[in-house]
PDB file of C-alpha atoms in Angstrom:
ATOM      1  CA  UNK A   1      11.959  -5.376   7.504  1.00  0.00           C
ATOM      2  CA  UNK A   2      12.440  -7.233   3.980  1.00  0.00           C
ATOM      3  CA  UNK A   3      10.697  -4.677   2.106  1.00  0.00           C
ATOM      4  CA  UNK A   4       7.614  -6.641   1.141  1.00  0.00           C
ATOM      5  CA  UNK A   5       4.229  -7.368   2.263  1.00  0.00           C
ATOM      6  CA  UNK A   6       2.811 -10.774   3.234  1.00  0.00           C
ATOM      7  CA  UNK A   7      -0.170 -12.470   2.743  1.00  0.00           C
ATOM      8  CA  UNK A   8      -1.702 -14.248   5.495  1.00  0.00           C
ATOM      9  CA  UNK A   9      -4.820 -16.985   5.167  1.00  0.00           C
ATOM     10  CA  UNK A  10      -5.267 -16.596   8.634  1.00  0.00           C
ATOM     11  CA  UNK A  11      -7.779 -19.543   8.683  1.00  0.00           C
ATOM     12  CA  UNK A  12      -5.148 -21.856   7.510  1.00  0.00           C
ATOM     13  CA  UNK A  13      -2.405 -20.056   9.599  1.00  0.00           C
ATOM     14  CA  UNK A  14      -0.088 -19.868   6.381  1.00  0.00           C
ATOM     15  CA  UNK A  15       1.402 -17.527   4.449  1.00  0.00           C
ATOM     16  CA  UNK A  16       0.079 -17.192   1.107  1.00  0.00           C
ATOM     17  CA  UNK A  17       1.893 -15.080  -0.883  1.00  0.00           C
ATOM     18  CA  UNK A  18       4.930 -12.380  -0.490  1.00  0.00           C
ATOM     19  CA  UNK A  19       4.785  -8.923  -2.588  1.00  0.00           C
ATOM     20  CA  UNK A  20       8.051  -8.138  -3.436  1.00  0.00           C
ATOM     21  CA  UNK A  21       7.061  -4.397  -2.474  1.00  0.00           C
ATOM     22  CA  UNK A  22       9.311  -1.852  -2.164  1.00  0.00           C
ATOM     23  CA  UNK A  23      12.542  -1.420  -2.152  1.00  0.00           C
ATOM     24  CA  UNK A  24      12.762   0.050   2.183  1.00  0.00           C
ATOM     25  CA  UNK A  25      10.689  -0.592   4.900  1.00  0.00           C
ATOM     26  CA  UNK A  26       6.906  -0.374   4.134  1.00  0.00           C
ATOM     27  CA  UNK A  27       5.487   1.621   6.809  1.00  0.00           C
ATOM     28  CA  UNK A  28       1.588   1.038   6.208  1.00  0.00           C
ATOM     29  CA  UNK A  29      -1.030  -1.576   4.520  1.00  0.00           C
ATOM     30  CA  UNK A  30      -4.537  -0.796   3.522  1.00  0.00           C
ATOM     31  CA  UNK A  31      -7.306  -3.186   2.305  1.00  0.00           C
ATOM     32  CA  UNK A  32      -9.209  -1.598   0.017  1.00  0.00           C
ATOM     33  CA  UNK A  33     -12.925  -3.837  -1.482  1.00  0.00           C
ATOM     34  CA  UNK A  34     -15.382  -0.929  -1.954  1.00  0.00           C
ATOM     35  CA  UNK A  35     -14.133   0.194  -5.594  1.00  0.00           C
ATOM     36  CA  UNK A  36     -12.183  -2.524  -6.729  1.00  0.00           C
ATOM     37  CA  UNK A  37     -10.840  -5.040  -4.281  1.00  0.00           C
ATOM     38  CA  UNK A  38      -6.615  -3.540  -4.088  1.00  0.00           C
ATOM     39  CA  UNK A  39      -4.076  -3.214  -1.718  1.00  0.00           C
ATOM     40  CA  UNK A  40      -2.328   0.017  -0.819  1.00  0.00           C
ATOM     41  CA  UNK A  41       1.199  -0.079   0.239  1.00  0.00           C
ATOM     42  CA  UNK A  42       3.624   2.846   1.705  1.00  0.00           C
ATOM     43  CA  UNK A  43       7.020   2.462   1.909  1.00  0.00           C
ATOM     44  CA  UNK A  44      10.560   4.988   3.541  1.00  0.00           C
ATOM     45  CA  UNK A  45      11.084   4.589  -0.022  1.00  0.00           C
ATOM     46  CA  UNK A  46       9.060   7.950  -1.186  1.00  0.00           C
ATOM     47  CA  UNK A  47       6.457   5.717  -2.845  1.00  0.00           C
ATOM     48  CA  UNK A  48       3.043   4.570  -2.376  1.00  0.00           C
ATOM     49  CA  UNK A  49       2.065   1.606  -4.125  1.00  0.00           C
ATOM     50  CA  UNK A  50      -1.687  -0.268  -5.473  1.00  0.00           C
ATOM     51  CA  UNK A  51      -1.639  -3.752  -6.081  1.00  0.00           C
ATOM     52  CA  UNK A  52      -4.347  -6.283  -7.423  1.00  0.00           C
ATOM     53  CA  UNK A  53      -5.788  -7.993  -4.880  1.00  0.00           C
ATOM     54  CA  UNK A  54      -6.548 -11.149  -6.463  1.00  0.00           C
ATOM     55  CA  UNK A  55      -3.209 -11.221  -8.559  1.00  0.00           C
ATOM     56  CA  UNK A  56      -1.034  -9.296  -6.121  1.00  0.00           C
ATOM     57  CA  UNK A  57       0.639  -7.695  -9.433  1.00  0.00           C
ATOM     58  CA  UNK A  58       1.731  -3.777  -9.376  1.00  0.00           C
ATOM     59  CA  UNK A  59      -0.969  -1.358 -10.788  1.00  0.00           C
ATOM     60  CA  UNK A  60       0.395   2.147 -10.276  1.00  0.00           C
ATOM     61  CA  UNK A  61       3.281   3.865  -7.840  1.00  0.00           C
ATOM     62  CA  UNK A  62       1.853   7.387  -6.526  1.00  0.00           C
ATOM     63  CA  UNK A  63       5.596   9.407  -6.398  1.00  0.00           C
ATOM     64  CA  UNK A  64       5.646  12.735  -5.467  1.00  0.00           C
ATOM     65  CA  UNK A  65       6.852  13.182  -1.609  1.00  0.00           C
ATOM     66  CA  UNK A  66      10.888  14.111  -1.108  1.00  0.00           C
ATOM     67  CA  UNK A  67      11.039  12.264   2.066  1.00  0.00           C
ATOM     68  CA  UNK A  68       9.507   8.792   3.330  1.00  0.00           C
ATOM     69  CA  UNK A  69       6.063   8.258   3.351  1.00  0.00           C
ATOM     70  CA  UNK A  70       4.551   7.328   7.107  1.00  0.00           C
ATOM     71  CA  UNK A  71       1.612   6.164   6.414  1.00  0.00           C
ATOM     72  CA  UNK A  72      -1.084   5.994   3.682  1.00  0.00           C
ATOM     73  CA  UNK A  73      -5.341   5.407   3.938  1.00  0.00           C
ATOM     74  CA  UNK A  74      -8.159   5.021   1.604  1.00  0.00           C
ATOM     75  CA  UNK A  75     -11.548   7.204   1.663  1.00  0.00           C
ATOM     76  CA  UNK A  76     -14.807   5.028   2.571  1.00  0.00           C
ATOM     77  CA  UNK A  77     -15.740   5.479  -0.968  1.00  0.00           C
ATOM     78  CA  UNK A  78     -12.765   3.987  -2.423  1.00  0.00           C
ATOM     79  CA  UNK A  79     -11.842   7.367  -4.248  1.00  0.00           C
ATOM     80  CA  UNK A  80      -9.436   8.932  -2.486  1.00  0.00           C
ATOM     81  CA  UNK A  81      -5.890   7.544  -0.805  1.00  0.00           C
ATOM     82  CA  UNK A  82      -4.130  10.432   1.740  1.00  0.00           C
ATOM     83  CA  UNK A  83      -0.224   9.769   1.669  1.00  0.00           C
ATOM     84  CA  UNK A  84       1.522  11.643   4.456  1.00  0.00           C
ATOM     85  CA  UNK A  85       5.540  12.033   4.814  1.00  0.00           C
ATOM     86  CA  UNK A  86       8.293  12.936   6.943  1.00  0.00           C
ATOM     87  CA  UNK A  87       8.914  16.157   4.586  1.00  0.00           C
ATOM     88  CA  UNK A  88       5.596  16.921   6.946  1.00  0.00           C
ATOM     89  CA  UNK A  89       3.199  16.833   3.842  1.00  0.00           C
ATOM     90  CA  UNK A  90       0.139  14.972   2.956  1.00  0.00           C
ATOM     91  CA  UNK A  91      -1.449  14.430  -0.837  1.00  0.00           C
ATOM     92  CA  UNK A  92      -4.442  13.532  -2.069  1.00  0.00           C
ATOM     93  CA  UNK A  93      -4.846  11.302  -5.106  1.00  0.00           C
ATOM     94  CA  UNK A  94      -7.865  10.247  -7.045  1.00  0.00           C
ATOM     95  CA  UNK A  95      -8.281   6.743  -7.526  1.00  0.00           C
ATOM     96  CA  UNK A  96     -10.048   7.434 -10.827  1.00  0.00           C
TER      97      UNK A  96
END
């Protein structure tokens, strides 16, 4: 509920780093190491974020819904992410 994501070394059982996020409540995480090793965030803030996995530093915000985004997924392939939204839509954006 603060708006970012954390990341866990759940071997160690420690936190090892916090992405500063969004700026509401980030409804869904994906792992993505087919194309490219990033991390997919969705937020109530309208957005969609990708972030570096190795850096954890912002590498594009997918805009384009008018209400808060409920979730968010990669394609097996790595080149596709599906955003869907309370305004009841989904998009489809390349990750080329």
């Amino acid at each position: 509920m603060d708006n970012s994501c954390k990341v866990w070394d759940i071997r160690k059982r420690c936190l090892e780093y916090t992405i500063p996020a969004h700026t509401n409540l980030v409804s869904n995480v994906v792992y993505e190491k087919t194309n490219g090793d990033f991390v997919l965030t969705s937020s109530y803030d309208n957005t969609a974020k990708i972030w570096a996995a190795k850096t954890w530093q912002p590498l594009s915000t997918l805009k384009g819904h008018d209400s808060r985004l409920m979730g968010c997924d990669i394609s097996p392939d790595g080149n596709w992410i599906a955003t869907c939204s309370f305004d009841k839509t989904f998009k489809l954006w390349s990750t080329a």
